[in-house]
Amino acid sequence: MSVRSKIIKPAGQEPDDLEVQVAQNILELEQNVPELKEELRGLQFVSAKEVDVGHGKKAIIIFVPVPLLKQYHKAHVRLVRELEKKFSDRHVLLVAQRRILRKPTRRARVTQPRPRSRTLTSVHERLLEDLVYPTEIVGKRTKVRVDGSKLVKVFLDRKDHTSLEYKLDTFASAYKKLTGKEVIFEFPLAGQE
């Protein structure tokens, strides 16, 4: 098993240093941790990106193919914990690599309709769910300011607040970098649910 086999790239494209480093760490985990061996065996990823979170911290976003996302979810908690140990001072996020098809125009010769899952709105919604994966989104509020800008408040499941509290800023800045939309992640107060 080579490091290159963990990365899916189009022919002619070479992986960058960060992607090779992530692939190396996943391969090491597969070989050295018996509990993860079976779950990590066939898994590959498309790319990895380093994002600045602010306050001098960084996060690594690993893009995985959509068909493999369910398999990644089986080992998600353990894999992220182990990768965060390897990449100290950096949070690790697993996100599916989804494609957005643009709206068909009058001139475009479209033989079939655009699937709902390829719309911008749908892809952004799924990205939000992928970012916060171990927990679930229980509510959303959109606030439109006087100047016309929008702010989305996302409420996460209260039961996971102890394990995810430190990552809320990372989620917000990663979502802002990937979509350009401002989001605030919160846990609802006990009486608000």
CSV table of N, CA and C in Angstrom, one decimal, residues 22-102:
chain,number,residue,atom,x,y,z
A,22,VAL,N,-1.0,14.1,4.9
A,22,VAL,CA,-2.3,13.5,5.4
A,22,VAL,C,-2.4,12.1,5.0
A,23,ALA,N,-2.1,11.8,3.7
A,23,ALA,CA,-2.2,10.4,3.3
A,23,ALA,C,-1.2,9.5,4.0
A,24,GLN,N,0.0,10.0,4.3
A,24,GLN,CA,1.0,9.2,5.1
A,24,GLN,C,0.4,8.9,6.5
A,25,ASN,N,-0.2,9.9,7.1
A,25,ASN,CA,-0.7,9.7,8.5
A,25,ASN,C,-1.9,8.7,8.5
A,26,ILE,N,-2.8,8.8,7.5
A,26,ILE,CA,-3.9,7.8,7.4
A,26,ILE,C,-3.4,6.4,7.2
A,27,LEU,N,-2.4,6.3,6.3
A,27,LEU,CA,-1.8,5.0,6.1
A,27,LEU,C,-1.1,4.4,7.3
A,28,GLU,N,-0.4,5.3,8.1
A,28,GLU,CA,0.2,4.8,9.3
A,28,GLU,C,-0.9,4.3,10.3
A,29,LEU,N,-2.0,5.1,10.4
A,29,LEU,CA,-3.1,4.7,11.3
A,29,LEU,C,-3.7,3.4,10.9
A,30,GLU,N,-3.8,3.2,9.6
A,30,GLU,CA,-4.4,1.9,9.0
A,30,GLU,C,-3.5,0.7,9.4
A,31,GLN,N,-2.2,1.0,9.3
A,31,GLN,CA,-1.2,-0.1,9.6
A,31,GLN,C,-1.0,-0.4,11.1
A,32,ASN,N,-1.0,0.7,11.9
A,32,ASN,CA,-0.6,0.5,13.3
A,32,ASN,C,-1.8,0.4,14.3
A,33,VAL,N,-3.0,0.8,13.9
A,33,VAL,CA,-4.1,0.8,14.9
A,33,VAL,C,-5.0,-0.3,14.4
A,34,PRO,N,-5.1,-1.5,15.2
A,34,PRO,CA,-5.9,-2.6,14.7
A,34,PRO,C,-7.4,-2.3,14.7
A,35,GLU,N,-7.9,-1.4,15.5
A,35,GLU,CA,-9.3,-1.1,15.5
A,35,GLU,C,-9.7,-0.3,14.3
A,36,LEU,N,-8.8,0.5,13.7
A,36,LEU,CA,-9.1,1.3,12.5
A,36,LEU,C,-8.7,0.6,11.2
A,37,LYS,N,-8.0,-0.5,11.3
A,37,LYS,CA,-7.5,-1.1,10.1
A,37,LYS,C,-8.6,-1.5,9.1
A,38,GLU,N,-9.6,-2.1,9.6
A,38,GLU,CA,-10.7,-2.5,8.7
A,38,GLU,C,-11.5,-1.3,8.1
A,39,GLU,N,-11.7,-0.3,8.9
A,39,GLU,CA,-12.5,0.8,8.5
A,39,GLU,C,-11.7,1.7,7.5
A,40,LEU,N,-10.4,1.8,7.7
A,40,LEU,CA,-9.6,2.7,6.8
A,40,LEU,C,-9.1,2.0,5.5
A,41,ARG,N,-9.3,0.7,5.4
A,41,ARG,CA,-8.7,0.0,4.3
A,41,ARG,C,-8.9,0.6,2.9
A,42,GLY,N,-10.2,0.7,2.5
A,42,GLY,CA,-10.4,1.2,1.1
A,42,GLY,C,-10.6,2.7,1.0
A,43,LEU,N,-10.4,3.4,2.0
A,43,LEU,CA,-10.7,4.8,2.0
A,43,LEU,C,-9.6,5.7,1.3
A,44,GLN,N,-10.1,6.6,0.5
A,44,GLN,CA,-9.2,7.6,-0.2
A,44,GLN,C,-9.8,8.9,0.0
A,45,PHE,N,-9.0,10.0,-0.3
A,45,PHE,CA,-9.5,11.3,-0.3
A,45,PHE,C,-9.1,12.1,-1.6
A,46,VAL,N,-9.8,13.2,-1.9
A,46,VAL,CA,-9.6,13.9,-3.1
A,46,VAL,C,-8.5,15.0,-2.9
A,47,SER,N,-8.6,15.8,-1.8
A,47,SER,CA,-7.6,16.8,-1.6
A,47,SER,C,-7.7,17.2,-0.1
A,48,ALA,N,-6.7,18.0,0.3
A,48,ALA,CA,-6.6,18.6,1.6
A,48,ALA,C,-6.2,20.0,1.5
A,49,LYS,N,-6.9,20.9,2.3
A,49,LYS,CA,-6.6,22.3,2.3
A,49,LYS,C,-6.4,22.8,3.7
A,50,GLU,N,-5.4,23.7,3.8
A,50,GLU,CA,-5.2,24.3,5.1
A,50,GLU,C,-5.8,25.7,5.2
A,51,VAL,N,-6.6,25.9,6.2
A,51,VAL,CA,-7.3,27.2,6.3
A,51,VAL,C,-6.9,27.9,7.6
A,52,ASP,N,-6.8,29.2,7.5
A,52,ASP,CA,-6.5,30.0,8.7
A,52,ASP,C,-7.8,30.3,9.5
A,53,VAL,N,-7.8,29.9,10.7
A,53,VAL,CA,-9.0,30.0,11.6
A,53,VAL,C,-9.0,31.3,12.3
A,54,GLY,N,-7.8,31.9,12.5
A,54,GLY,CA,-7.7,33.2,13.3
A,54,GLY,C,-7.1,32.9,14.6
A,55,HIS,N,-6.6,33.9,15.3
A,55,HIS,CA,-5.9,33.7,16.5
A,55,HIS,C,-4.6,32.9,16.4
A,56,GLY,N,-4.1,32.8,15.1
A,56,GLY,CA,-2.8,32.1,14.9
A,56,GLY,C,-3.1,30.6,14.7
A,57,LYS,N,-4.3,30.1,14.7
A,57,LYS,CA,-4.6,28.7,14.6
A,57,LYS,C,-5.0,28.4,13.1
A,58,LYS,N,-4.8,27.1,12.8
A,58,LYS,CA,-5.1,26.6,11.4
A,58,LYS,C,-6.0,25.4,11.5
A,59,ALA,N,-6.7,25.1,10.4
A,59,ALA,CA,-7.5,23.9,10.3
A,59,ALA,C,-7.2,23.2,9.0
A,60,ILE,N,-7.2,21.9,9.0
A,60,ILE,CA,-7.1,21.1,7.8
A,60,ILE,C,-8.4,20.6,7.4
A,61,ILE,N,-8.8,20.9,6.1
A,61,ILE,CA,-10.1,20.4,5.6
A,61,ILE,C,-9.7,19.3,4.6
A,62,ILE,N,-10.2,18.1,4.9
A,62,ILE,CA,-10.0,16.9,4.0
A,62,ILE,C,-11.2,16.7,3.2
A,63,PHE,N,-11.1,16.7,1.9
A,63,PHE,CA,-12.2,16.5,1.0
A,63,PHE,C,-12.2,15.1,0.5
A,64,VAL,N,-13.4,14.4,0.8
A,64,VAL,CA,-13.5,13.0,0.5
A,64,VAL,C,-14.5,12.8,-0.6
A,65,PRO,N,-14.5,11.7,-1.4
A,65,PRO,CA,-15.5,11.5,-2.4
A,65,PRO,C,-16.8,11.2,-1.8
A,66,VAL,N,-17.9,11.7,-2.4
A,66,VAL,CA,-19.2,11.5,-1.8
A,66,VAL,C,-19.6,10.0,-1.5
A,67,PRO,N,-19.3,9.1,-2.5
A,67,PRO,CA,-19.6,7.7,-2.2
A,67,PRO,C,-18.9,7.1,-1.0
A,68,LEU,N,-17.7,7.6,-0.6
A,68,LEU,CA,-17.0,7.1,0.5
A,68,LEU,C,-17.3,7.8,1.8
A,69,LEU,N,-18.1,8.8,1.8
A,69,LEU,CA,-18.4,9.6,3.0
A,69,LEU,C,-19.0,8.8,4.1
A,70,LYS,N,-19.9,7.8,3.8
A,70,LYS,CA,-20.5,7.0,4.8
A,70,LYS,C,-19.5,6.1,5.5
A,71,GLN,N,-18.5,5.6,4.7
A,71,GLN,CA,-17.5,4.8,5.3
A,71,GLN,C,-16.6,5.7,6.2
A,72,TYR,N,-16.3,6.9,5.8
A,72,TYR,CA,-15.5,7.8,6.7
A,72,TYR,C,-16.3,8.1,8.0
A,73,HIS,N,-17.6,8.2,7.9
A,73,HIS,CA,-18.4,8.5,9.1
A,73,HIS,C,-18.3,7.4,10.1
A,74,LYS,N,-18.1,6.1,9.7
A,74,LYS,CA,-18.0,5.0,10.6
A,74,LYS,C,-16.7,5.2,11.5
A,75,ALA,N,-15.7,5.7,11.0
A,75,ALA,CA,-14.4,5.9,11.7
A,75,ALA,C,-14.2,7.4,12.1
A,76,HIS,N,-15.1,8.2,11.8
A,76,HIS,CA,-14.9,9.7,11.9
A,76,HIS,C,-14.3,10.2,13.2
A,77,VAL,N,-15.0,9.8,14.3
A,77,VAL,CA,-14.6,10.4,15.6
A,77,VAL,C,-13.1,10.0,16.0
A,78,ARG,N,-12.8,8.7,15.8
A,78,ARG,CA,-11.5,8.2,16.1
A,78,ARG,C,-10.4,8.7,15.1
A,79,LEU,N,-10.8,8.7,13.8
A,79,LEU,CA,-9.9,9.2,12.8
A,79,LEU,C,-9.5,10.7,13.0
A,80,VAL,N,-10.5,11.5,13.3
A,80,VAL,CA,-10.2,12.9,13.5
A,80,VAL,C,-9.4,13.1,14.8
A,81,ARG,N,-9.7,12.4,15.8
A,81,ARG,CA,-8.9,12.5,17.1
A,81,ARG,C,-7.4,12.1,16.8
A,82,GLU,N,-7.2,11.0,16.1
A,82,GLU,CA,-5.8,10.6,15.8
A,82,GLU,C,-5.1,11.6,14.9
A,83,LEU,N,-5.8,12.1,13.9
A,83,LEU,CA,-5.2,13.0,13.0
A,83,LEU,C,-4.8,14.4,13.7
A,84,GLU,N,-5.7,14.8,14.6
A,84,GLU,CA,-5.4,16.0,15.4
A,84,GLU,C,-4.2,15.8,16.3
A,85,LYS,N,-4.0,14.6,16.8
A,85,LYS,CA,-2.8,14.3,17.5
A,85,LYS,C,-1.6,14.5,16.7
A,86,LYS,N,-1.6,13.9,15.4
A,86,LYS,CA,-0.5,14.0,14.5
A,86,LYS,C,-0.2,15.4,14.0
A,87,PHE,N,-1.3,16.2,13.7
A,87,PHE,CA,-1.1,17.6,13.3
A,87,PHE,C,-1.4,18.4,14.5
A,88,SER,N,-0.5,18.6,15.4
A,88,SER,CA,-0.7,19.3,16.6
A,88,SER,C,-1.1,20.8,16.3
A,89,ASP,N,-1.9,21.4,17.1
A,89,ASP,CA,-2.3,22.8,17.0
A,89,ASP,C,-3.2,23.0,15.7
A,90,ARG,N,-3.7,22.0,15.1
A,90,ARG,CA,-4.6,22.1,13.9
A,90,ARG,C,-5.8,21.2,14.1
A,91,HIS,N,-7.0,21.8,13.8
A,91,HIS,CA,-8.2,21.0,13.8
A,91,HIS,C,-8.3,20.3,12.5
A,92,VAL,N,-9.0,19.1,12.4
A,92,VAL,CA,-9.2,18.4,11.2
A,92,VAL,C,-10.7,18.3,11.0
A,93,LEU,N,-11.1,18.6,9.7
A,93,LEU,CA,-12.5,18.5,9.3
A,93,LEU,C,-12.6,17.6,8.1
A,94,LEU,N,-13.6,16.7,8.1
A,94,LEU,CA,-13.8,15.9,6.9
A,94,LEU,C,-15.1,16.4,6.2
A,95,VAL,N,-14.9,16.7,4.9
A,95,VAL,CA,-16.0,17.2,4.1
A,95,VAL,C,-16.1,16.5,2.8
A,96,ALA,N,-17.3,16.2,2.3
A,96,ALA,CA,-17.5,15.6,1.0
A,96,ALA,C,-17.2,16.6,-0.1
A,97,GLN,N,-16.6,16.1,-1.2
A,97,GLN,CA,-16.3,16.9,-2.4
A,97,GLN,C,-17.5,16.9,-3.3
A,98,ARG,N,-18.3,17.9,-3.2
A,98,ARG,CA,-19.6,18.0,-4.0
A,98,ARG,C,-19.4,18.9,-5.2
A,99,ARG,N,-20.2,18.7,-6.2
A,99,ARG,CA,-20.2,19.5,-7.4
A,99,ARG,C,-21.4,20.4,-7.5
A,100,ILE,N,-21.2,21.7,-7.9
A,100,ILE,CA,-22.3,22.6,-8.1
A,100,ILE,C,-22.5,22.8,-9.6
A,101,LEU,N,-23.7,22.5,-10.1
A,101,LEU,CA,-23.9,22.7,-11.5
A,101,LEU,C,-24.7,24.1,-11.6
A,102,ARG,N,-24.3,24.9,-12.5
A,102,ARG,CA,-25.0,26.2,-12.6
A,102,ARG,C,-26.4,26.1,-13.2
